[in-house]
PDB file of C-alpha atoms and ligand atoms in Angstrom:
ATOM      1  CA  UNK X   1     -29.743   0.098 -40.261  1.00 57.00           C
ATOM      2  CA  UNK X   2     -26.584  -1.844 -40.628  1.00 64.00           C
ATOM      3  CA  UNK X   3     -24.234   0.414 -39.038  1.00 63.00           C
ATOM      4  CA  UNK X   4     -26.877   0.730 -36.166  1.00 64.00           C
ATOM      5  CA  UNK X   5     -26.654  -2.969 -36.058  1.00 58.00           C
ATOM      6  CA  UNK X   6     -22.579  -2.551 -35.752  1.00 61.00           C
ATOM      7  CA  UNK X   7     -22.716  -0.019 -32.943  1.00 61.00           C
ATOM      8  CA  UNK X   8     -24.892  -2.537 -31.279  1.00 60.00           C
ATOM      9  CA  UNK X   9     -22.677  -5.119 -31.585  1.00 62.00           C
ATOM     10  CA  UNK X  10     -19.352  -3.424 -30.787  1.00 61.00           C
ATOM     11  CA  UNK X  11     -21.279  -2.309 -27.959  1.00 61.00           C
ATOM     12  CA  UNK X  12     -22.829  -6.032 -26.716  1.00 59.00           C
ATOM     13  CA  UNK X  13     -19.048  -7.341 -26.825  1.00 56.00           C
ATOM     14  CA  UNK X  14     -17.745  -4.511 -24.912  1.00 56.00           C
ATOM     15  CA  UNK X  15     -20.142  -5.109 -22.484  1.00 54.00           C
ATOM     16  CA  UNK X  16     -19.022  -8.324 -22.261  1.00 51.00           C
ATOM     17  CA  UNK X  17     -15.428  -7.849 -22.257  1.00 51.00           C
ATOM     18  CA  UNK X  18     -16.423  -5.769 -19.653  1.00 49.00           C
ATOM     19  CA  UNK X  19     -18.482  -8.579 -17.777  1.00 53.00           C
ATOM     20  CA  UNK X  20     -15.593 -10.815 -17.968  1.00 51.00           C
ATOM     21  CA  UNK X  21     -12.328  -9.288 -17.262  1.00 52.00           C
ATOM     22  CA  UNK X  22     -13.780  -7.533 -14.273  1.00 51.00           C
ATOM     23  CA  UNK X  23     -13.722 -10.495 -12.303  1.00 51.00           C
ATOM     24  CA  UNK X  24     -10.762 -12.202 -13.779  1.00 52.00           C
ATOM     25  CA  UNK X  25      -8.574  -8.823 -12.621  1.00 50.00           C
ATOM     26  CA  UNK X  26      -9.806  -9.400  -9.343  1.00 52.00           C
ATOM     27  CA  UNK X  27      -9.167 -13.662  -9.530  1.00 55.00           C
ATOM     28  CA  UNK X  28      -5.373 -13.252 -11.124  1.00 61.00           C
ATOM     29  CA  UNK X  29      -4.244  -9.663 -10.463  1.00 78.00           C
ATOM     30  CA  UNK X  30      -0.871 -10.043  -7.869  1.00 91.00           C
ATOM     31  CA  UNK X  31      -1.577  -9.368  -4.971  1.00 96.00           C
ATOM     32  CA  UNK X  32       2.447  -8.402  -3.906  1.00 97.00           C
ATOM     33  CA  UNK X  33       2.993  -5.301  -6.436  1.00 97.00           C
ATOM     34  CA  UNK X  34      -0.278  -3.471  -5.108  1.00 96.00           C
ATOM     35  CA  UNK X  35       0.639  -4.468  -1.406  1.00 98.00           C
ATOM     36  CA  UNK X  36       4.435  -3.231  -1.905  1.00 98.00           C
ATOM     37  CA  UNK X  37       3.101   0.068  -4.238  1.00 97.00           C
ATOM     38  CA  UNK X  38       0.966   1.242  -1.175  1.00 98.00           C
ATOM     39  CA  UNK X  39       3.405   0.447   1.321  1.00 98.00           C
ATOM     40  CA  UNK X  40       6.076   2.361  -0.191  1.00 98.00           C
ATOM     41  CA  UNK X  41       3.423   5.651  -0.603  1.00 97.00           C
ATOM     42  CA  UNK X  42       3.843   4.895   3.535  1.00 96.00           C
ATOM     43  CA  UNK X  43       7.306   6.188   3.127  1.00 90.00           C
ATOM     44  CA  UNK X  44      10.408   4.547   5.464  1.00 92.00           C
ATOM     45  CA  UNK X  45       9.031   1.179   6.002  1.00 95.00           C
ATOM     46  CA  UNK X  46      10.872  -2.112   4.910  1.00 96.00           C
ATOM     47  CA  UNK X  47       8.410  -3.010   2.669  1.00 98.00           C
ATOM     48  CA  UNK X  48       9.984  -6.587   1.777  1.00 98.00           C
ATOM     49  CA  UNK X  49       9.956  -7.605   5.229  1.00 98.00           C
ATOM     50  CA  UNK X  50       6.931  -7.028   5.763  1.00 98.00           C
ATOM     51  CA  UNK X  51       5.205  -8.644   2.559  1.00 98.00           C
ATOM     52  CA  UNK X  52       7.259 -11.732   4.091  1.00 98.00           C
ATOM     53  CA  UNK X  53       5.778 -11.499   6.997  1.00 98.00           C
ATOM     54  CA  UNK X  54       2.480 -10.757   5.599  1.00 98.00           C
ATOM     55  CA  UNK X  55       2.533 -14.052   3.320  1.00 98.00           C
ATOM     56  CA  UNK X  56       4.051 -16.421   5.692  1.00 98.00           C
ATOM     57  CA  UNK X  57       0.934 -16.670   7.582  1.00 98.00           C
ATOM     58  CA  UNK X  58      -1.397 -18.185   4.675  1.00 98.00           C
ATOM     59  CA  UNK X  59       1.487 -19.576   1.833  1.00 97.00           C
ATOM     60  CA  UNK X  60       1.842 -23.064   1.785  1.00 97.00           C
ATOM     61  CA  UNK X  61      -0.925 -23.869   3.970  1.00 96.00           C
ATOM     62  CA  UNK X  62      -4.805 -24.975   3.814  1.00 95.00           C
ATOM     63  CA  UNK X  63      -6.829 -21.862   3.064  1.00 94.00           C
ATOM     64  CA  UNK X  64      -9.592 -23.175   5.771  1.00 94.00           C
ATOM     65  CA  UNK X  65      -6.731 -23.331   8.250  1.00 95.00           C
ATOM     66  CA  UNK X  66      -5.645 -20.014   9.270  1.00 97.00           C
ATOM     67  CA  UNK X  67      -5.744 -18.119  11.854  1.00 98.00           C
ATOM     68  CA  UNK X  68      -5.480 -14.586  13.214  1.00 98.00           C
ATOM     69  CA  UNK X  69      -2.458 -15.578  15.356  1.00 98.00           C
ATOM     70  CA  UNK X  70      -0.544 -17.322  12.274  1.00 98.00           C
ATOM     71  CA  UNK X  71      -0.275 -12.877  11.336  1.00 98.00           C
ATOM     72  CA  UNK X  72       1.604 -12.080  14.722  1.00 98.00           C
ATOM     73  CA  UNK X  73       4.960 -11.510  12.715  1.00 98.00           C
ATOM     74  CA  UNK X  74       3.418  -9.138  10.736  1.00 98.00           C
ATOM     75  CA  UNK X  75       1.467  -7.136  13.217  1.00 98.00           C
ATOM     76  CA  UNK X  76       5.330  -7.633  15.060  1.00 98.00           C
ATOM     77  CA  UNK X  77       7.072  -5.896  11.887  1.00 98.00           C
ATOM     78  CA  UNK X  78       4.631  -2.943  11.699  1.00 98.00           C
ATOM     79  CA  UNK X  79       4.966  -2.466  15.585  1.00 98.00           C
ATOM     80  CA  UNK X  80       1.916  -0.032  15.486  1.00 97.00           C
ATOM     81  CA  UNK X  81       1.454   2.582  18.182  1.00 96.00           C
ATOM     82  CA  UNK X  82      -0.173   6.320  17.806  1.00 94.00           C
ATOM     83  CA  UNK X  83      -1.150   9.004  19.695  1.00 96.00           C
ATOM     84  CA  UNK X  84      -3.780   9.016  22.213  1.00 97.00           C
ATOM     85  CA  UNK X  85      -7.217  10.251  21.632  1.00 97.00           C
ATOM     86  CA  UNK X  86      -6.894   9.893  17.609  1.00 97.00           C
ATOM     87  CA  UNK X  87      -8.441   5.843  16.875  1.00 98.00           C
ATOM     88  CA  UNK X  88     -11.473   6.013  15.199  1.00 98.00           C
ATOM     89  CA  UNK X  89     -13.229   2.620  15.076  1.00 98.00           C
ATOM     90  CA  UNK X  90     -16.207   1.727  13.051  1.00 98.00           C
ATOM     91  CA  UNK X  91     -19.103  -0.885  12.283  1.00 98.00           C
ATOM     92  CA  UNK X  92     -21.335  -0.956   9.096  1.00 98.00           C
ATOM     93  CA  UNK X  93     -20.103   2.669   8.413  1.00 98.00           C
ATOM     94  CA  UNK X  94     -17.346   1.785   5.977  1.00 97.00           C
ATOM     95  CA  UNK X  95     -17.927   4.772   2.803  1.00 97.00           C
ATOM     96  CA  UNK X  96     -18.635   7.402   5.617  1.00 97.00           C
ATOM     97  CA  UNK X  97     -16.390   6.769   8.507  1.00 98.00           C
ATOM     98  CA  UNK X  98     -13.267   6.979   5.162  1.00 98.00           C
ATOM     99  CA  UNK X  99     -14.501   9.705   4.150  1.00 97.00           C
ATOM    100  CA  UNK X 100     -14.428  11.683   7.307  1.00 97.00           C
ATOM    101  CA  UNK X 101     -11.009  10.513   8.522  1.00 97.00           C
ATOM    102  CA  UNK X 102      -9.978  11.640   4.695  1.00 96.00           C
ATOM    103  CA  UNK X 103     -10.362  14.835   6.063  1.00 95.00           C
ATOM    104  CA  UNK X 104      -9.900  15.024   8.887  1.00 94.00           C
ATOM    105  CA  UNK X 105      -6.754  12.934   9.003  1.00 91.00           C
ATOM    106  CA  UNK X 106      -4.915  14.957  11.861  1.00 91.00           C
ATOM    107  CA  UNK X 107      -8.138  14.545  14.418  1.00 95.00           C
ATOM    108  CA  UNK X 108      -8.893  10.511  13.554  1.00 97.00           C
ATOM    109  CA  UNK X 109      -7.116   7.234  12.271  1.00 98.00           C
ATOM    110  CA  UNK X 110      -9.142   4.015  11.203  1.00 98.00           C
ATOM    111  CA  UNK X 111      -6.919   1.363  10.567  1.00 98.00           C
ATOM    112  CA  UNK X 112      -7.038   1.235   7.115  1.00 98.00           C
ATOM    113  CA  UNK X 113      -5.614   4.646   7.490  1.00 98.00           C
ATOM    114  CA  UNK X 114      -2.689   3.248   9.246  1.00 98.00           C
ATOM    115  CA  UNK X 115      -0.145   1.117   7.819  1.00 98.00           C
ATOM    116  CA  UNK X 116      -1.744  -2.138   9.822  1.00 98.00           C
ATOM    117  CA  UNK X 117      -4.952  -1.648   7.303  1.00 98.00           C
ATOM    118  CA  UNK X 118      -3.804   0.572   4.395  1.00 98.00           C
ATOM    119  CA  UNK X 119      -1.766  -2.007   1.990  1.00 98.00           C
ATOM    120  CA  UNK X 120      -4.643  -4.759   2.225  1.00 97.00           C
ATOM    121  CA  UNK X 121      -7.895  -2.088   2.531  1.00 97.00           C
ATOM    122  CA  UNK X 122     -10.502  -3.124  -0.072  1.00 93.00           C
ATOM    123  CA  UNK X 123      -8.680  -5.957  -1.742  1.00 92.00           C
ATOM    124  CA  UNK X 124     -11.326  -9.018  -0.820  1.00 84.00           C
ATOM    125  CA  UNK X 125      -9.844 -12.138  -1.506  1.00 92.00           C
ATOM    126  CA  UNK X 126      -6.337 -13.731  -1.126  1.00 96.00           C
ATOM    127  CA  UNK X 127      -5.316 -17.144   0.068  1.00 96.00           C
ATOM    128  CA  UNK X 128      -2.700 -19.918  -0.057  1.00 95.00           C
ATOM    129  CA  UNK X 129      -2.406 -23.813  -0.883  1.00 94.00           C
ATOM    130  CA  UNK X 130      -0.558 -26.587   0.462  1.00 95.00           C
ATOM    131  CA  UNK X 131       2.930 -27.830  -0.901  1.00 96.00           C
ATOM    132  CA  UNK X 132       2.909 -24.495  -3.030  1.00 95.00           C
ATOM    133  CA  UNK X 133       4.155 -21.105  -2.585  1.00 95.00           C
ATOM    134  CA  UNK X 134       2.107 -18.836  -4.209  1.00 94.00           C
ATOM    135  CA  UNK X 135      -0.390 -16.102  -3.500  1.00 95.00           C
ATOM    136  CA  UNK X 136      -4.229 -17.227  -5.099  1.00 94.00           C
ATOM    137  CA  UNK X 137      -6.759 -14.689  -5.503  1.00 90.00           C
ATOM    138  CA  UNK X 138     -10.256 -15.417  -5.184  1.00 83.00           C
ATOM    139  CA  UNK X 139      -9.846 -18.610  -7.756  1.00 76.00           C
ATOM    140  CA  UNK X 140      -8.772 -21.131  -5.576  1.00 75.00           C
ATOM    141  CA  UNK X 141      -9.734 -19.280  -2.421  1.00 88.00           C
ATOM    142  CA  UNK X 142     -12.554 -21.722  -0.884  1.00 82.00           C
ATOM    143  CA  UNK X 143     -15.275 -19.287   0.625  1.00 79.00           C
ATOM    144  CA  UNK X 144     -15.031 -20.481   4.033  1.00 76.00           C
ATOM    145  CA  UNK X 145     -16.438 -18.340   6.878  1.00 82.00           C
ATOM    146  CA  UNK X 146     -14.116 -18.724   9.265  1.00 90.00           C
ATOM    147  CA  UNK X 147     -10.414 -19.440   9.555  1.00 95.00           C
ATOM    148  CA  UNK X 148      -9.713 -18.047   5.802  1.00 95.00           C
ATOM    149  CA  UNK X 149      -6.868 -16.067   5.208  1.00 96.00           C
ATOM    150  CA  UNK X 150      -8.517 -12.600   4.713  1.00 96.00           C
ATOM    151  CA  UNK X 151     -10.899 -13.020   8.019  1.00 95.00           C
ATOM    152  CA  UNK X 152      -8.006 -13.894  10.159  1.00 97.00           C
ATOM    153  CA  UNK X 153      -5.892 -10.925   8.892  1.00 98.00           C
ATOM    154  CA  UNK X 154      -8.924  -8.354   9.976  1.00 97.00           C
ATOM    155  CA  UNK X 155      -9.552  -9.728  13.177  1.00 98.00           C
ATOM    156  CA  UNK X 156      -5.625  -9.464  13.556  1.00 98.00           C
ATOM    157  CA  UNK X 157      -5.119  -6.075  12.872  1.00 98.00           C
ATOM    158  CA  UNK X 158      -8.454  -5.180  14.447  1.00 98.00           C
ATOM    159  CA  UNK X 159      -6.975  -6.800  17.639  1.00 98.00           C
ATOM    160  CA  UNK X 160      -3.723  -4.555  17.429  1.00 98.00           C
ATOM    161  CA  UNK X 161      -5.443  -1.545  16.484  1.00 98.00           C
ATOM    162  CA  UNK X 162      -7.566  -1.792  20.052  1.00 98.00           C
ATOM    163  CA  UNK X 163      -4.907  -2.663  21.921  1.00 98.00           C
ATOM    164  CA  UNK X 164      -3.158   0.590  20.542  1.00 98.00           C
ATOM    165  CA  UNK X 165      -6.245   2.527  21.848  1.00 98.00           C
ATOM    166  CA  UNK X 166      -5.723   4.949  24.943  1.00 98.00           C
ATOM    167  CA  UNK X 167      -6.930   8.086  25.861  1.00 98.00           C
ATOM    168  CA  UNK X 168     -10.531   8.978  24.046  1.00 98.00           C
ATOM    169  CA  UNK X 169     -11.143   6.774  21.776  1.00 98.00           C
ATOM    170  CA  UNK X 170     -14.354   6.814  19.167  1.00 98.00           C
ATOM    171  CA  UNK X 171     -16.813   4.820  17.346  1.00 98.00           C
ATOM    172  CA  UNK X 172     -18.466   5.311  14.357  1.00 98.00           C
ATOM    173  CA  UNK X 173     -21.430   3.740  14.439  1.00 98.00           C
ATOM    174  CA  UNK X 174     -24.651   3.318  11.610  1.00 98.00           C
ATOM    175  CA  UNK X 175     -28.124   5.028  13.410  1.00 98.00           C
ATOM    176  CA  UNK X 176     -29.865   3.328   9.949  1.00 97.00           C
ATOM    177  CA  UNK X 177     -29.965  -0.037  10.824  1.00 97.00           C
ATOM    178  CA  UNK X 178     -31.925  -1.915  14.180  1.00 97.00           C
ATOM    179  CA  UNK X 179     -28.832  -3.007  15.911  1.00 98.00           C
ATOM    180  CA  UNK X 180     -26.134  -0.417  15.615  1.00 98.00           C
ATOM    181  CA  UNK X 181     -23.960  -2.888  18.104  1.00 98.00           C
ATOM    182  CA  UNK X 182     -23.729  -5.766  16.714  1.00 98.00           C
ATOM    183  CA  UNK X 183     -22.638  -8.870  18.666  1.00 98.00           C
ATOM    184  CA  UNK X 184     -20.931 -11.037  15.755  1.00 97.00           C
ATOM    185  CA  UNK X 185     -19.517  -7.604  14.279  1.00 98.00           C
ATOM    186  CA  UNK X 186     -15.428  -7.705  14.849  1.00 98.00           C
ATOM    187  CA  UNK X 187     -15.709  -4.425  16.819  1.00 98.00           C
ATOM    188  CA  UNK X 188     -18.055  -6.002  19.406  1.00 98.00           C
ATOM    189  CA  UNK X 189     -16.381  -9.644  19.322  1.00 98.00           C
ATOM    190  CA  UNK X 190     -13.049  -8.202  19.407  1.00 98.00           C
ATOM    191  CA  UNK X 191     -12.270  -4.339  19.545  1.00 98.00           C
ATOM    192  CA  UNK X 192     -14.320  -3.894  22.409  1.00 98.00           C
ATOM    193  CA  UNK X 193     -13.121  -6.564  24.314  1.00 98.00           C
ATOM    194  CA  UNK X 194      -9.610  -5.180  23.628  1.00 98.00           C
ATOM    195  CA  UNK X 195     -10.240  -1.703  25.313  1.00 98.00           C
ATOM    196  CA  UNK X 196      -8.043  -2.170  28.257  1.00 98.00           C
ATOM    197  CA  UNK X 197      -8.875   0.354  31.549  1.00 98.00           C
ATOM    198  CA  UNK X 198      -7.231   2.856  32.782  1.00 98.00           C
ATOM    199  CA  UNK X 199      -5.474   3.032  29.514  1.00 98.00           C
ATOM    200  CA  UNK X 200      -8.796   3.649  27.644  1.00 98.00           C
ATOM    201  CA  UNK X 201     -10.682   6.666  29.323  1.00 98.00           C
ATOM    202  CA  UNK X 202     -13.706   7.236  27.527  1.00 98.00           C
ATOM    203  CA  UNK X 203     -15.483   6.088  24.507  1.00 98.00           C
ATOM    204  CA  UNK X 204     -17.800   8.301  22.191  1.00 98.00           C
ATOM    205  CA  UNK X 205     -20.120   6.281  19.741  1.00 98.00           C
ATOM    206  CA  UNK X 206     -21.395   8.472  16.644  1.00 98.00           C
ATOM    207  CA  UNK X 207     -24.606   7.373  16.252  1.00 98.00           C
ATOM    208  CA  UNK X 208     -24.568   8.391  12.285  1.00 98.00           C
ATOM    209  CA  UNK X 209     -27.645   9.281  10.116  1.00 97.00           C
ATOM    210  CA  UNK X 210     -28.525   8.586   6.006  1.00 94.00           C
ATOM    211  CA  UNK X 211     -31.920   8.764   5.141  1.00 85.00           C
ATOM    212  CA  UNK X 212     -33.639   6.721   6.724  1.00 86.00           C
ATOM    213  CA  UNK X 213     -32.971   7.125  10.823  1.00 87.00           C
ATOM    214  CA  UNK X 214     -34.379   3.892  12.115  1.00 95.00           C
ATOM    215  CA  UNK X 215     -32.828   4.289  15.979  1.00 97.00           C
ATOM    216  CA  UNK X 216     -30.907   6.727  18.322  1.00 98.00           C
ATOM    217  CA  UNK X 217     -28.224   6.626  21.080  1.00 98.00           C
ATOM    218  CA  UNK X 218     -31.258   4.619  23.338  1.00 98.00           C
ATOM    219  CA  UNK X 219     -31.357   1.790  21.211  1.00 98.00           C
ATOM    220  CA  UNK X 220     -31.046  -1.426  23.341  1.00 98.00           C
ATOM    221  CA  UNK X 221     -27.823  -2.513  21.625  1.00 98.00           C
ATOM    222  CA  UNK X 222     -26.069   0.280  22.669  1.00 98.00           C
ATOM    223  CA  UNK X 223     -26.751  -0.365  26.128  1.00 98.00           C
ATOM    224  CA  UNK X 224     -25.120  -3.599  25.836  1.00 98.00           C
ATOM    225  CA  UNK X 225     -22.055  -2.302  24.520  1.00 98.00           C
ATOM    226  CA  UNK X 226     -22.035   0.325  27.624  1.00 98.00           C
ATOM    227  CA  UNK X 227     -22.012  -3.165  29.817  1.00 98.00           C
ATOM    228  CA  UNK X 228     -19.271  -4.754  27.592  1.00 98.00           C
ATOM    229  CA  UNK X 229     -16.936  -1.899  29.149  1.00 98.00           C
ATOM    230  CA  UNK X 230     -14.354  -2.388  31.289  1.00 98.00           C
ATOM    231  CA  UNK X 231     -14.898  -0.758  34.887  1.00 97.00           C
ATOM    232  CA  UNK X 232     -13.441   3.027  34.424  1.00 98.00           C
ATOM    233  CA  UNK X 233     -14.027   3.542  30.986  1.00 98.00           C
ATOM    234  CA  UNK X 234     -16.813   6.424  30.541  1.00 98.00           C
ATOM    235  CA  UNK X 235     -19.286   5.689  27.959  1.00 98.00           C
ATOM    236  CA  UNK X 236     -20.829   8.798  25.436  1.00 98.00           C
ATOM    237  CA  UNK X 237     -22.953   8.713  22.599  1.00 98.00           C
ATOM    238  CA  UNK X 238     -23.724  11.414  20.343  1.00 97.00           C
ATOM    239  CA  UNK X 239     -26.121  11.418  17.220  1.00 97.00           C
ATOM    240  CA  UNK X 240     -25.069  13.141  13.843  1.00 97.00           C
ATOM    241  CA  UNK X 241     -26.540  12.889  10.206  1.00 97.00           C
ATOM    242  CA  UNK X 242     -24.020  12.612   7.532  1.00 97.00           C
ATOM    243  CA  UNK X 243     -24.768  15.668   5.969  1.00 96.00           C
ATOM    244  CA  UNK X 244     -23.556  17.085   9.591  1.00 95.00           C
ATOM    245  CA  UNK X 245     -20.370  15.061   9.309  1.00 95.00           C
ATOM    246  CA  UNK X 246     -20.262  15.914   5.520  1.00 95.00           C
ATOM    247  CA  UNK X 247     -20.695  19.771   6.163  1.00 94.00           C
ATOM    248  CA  UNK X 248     -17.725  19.458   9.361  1.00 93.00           C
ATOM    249  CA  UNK X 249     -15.301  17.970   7.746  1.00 94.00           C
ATOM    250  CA  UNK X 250     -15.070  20.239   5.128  1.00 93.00           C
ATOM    251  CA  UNK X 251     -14.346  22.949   6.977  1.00 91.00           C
ATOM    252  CA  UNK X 252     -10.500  22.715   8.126  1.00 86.00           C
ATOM    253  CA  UNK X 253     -11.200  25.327  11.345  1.00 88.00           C
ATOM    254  CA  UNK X 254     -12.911  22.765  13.100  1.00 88.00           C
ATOM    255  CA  UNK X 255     -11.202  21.864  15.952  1.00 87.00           C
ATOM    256  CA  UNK X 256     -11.015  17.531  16.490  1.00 85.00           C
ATOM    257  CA  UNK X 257     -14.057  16.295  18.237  1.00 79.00           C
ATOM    258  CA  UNK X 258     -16.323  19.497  17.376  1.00 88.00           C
ATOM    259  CA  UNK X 259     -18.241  17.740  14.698  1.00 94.00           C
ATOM    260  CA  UNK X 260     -20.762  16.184  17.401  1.00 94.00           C
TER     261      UNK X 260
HETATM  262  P1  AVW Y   1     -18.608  -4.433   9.426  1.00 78.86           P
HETATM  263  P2  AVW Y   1     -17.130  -4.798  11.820  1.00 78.86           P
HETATM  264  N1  AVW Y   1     -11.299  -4.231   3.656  1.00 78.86           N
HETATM  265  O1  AVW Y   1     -19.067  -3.197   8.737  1.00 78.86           O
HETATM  266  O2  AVW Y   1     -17.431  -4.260  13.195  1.00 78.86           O
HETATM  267  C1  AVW Y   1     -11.942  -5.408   3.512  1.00 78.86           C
HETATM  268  O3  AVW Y   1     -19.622  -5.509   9.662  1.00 78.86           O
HETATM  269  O4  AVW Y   1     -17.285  -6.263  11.655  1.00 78.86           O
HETATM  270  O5  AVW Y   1     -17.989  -3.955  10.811  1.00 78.86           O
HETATM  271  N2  AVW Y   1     -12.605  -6.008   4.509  1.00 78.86           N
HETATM  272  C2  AVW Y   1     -12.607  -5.414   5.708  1.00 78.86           C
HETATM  273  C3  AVW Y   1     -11.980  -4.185   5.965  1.00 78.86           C
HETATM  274  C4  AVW Y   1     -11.310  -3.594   4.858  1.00 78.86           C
HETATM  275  N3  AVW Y   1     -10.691  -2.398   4.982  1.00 78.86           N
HETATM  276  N4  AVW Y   1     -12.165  -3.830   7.254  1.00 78.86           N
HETATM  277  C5  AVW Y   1     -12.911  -4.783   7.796  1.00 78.86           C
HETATM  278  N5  AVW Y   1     -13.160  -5.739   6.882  1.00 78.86           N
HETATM  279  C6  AVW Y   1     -13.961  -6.926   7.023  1.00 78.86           C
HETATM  280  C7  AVW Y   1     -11.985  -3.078  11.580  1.00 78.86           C
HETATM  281  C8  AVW Y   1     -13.932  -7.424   8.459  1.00 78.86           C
HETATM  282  O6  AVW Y   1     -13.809  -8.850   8.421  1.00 78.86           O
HETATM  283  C9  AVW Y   1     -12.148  -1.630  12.005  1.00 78.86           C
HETATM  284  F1  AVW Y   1     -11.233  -1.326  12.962  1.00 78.86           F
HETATM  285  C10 AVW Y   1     -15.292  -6.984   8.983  1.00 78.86           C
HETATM  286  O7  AVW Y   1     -15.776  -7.871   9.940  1.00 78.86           O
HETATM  287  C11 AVW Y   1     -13.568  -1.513  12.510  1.00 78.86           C
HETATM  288  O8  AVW Y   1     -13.593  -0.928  13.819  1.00 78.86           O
HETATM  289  C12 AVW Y   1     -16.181  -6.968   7.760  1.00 78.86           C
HETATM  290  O9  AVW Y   1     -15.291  -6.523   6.727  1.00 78.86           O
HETATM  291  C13 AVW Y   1     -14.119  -2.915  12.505  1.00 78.86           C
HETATM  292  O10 AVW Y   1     -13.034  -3.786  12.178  1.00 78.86           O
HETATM  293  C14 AVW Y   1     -17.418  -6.090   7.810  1.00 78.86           C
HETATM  294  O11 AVW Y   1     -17.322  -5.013   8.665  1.00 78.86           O
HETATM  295  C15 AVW Y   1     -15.191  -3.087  11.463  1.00 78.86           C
HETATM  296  O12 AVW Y   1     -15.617  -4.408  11.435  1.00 78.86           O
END
């Protein structure tokens, strides 16, 4: 009985060691060695600069106060470009769009495949303060919906990464929810926008499937998206489950663009 009692114990503080620290690792872990670590897996890039060019646009200042444009010397030190036909955008189809590109990585780029996206993918919360000149993480970091330092850097790179688009470019959209095209989402307030005619031919939207297929490629948003176009870009939409994209992009013979 008593060493039952023990186990339980041990067991309720390592749950709450557990409960704890998570959150405090995500509050005071660095933000710097994690951006330069993933940078240097890049290979060839000055990874100094372009931390100092990263930070500059939120350090020292009001965390409610920036914007996307204060991140223009960083989006200047990467100097993005790729090849045609290879962008992959996306909207509410984060897990599976990542782990189709993961695969498939010589077809299709998202930017957080590309050095824009890939030091800062997934890391949430980061912000500055005035008259000081460190990084915060979420401590600190007022949740403020727009102007904050994370929002501005996604709608930055979002904006570069469409205005790197020519060729074919492709969308991966999510066929489980009502409104697949969603107006406030950054692709439709500023991806879209960005596709520029004639150097943008076409665009195919991947109307993906789960479970639970609530809509396909004639769902009313979609035709609004078709409208947003610019005159000369030619508009496709194909439907696909995941399993479909699952079962693709696991087989390497595939050619690009044969998975719908
Ligand atoms: P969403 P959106 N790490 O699913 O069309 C952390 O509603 O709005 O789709 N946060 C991120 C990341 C990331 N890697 N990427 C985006 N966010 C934020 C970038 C961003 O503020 C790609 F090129 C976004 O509004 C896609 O074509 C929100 O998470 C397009 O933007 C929820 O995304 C996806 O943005």
């Amino acid at each position: 009985m008593e060493k039952k009692l023990i186990i339980l114990g041990v067991g309720v503080v390592a749950v709450l060691i557990l409960i704890v620290a998570v959150p405090l690792g995500v509050m005071f872990w660095p933000l710097k060695p994690t951006f330069i670590d993933r940078c240097k897996e890049l290979n060839g890039y000055d990874c100094e600069t372009w931390w100092g060019a990263f930070e500059q646009a939120y350090v020292g200042k009001d965390p409610r106060k920036v914007h996307m444009e204060d991140y223009d010397n960083f989006i200047k030190a990467v100097n993005f470009s790729a090849e045609p036909n290879k962008l992959m955008f996306w909207s509410k189809t984060k897990d599976v769009v990542h782990a189709f590109t993961k695969k498939k990585k010589d077809c299709f780029l998202t930017v957080e495949d590309t050095a824009l996206g890939y030091m800062l993918d997934g890391l949430m919360s980061w912000c500055g303060k005035e008259g000081c000149t460190k990084t915060f993480r979420k401590i600190g970091c007022p949740g403020w919906k727009e102007n904050n330092a994370v929002g501005s850097f996604w709608n930055r790179v979002s904006a570069a990464f469409a205005d790197a688009a020519r060729g074919d470019v492709t969308a991966m959209l999510n066929g489980d929810i009502d409104t697949p095209f969603n107006p406030n989402s950054t692709f439709a307030t500023i991806e879209v926008k960005r596709f520029d005619s004639p150097k943008v031919k076409s665009l195919t939207v991947v109307l993906v499937t789960g479970k639970s297929a609530v809509t396909n490629c004639k769902n009313a948003s979609l035709k609004d998206l078709q409208r947003e176009l610019k005159k000369g870009i030619a508009y496709n939409c194909k439907e696909v489950t995941e399993a479909q994209l699952e079962e693709c992009s696991s087989n390497p013979e595939r050619p690009c663009g044969a998975c719908w």
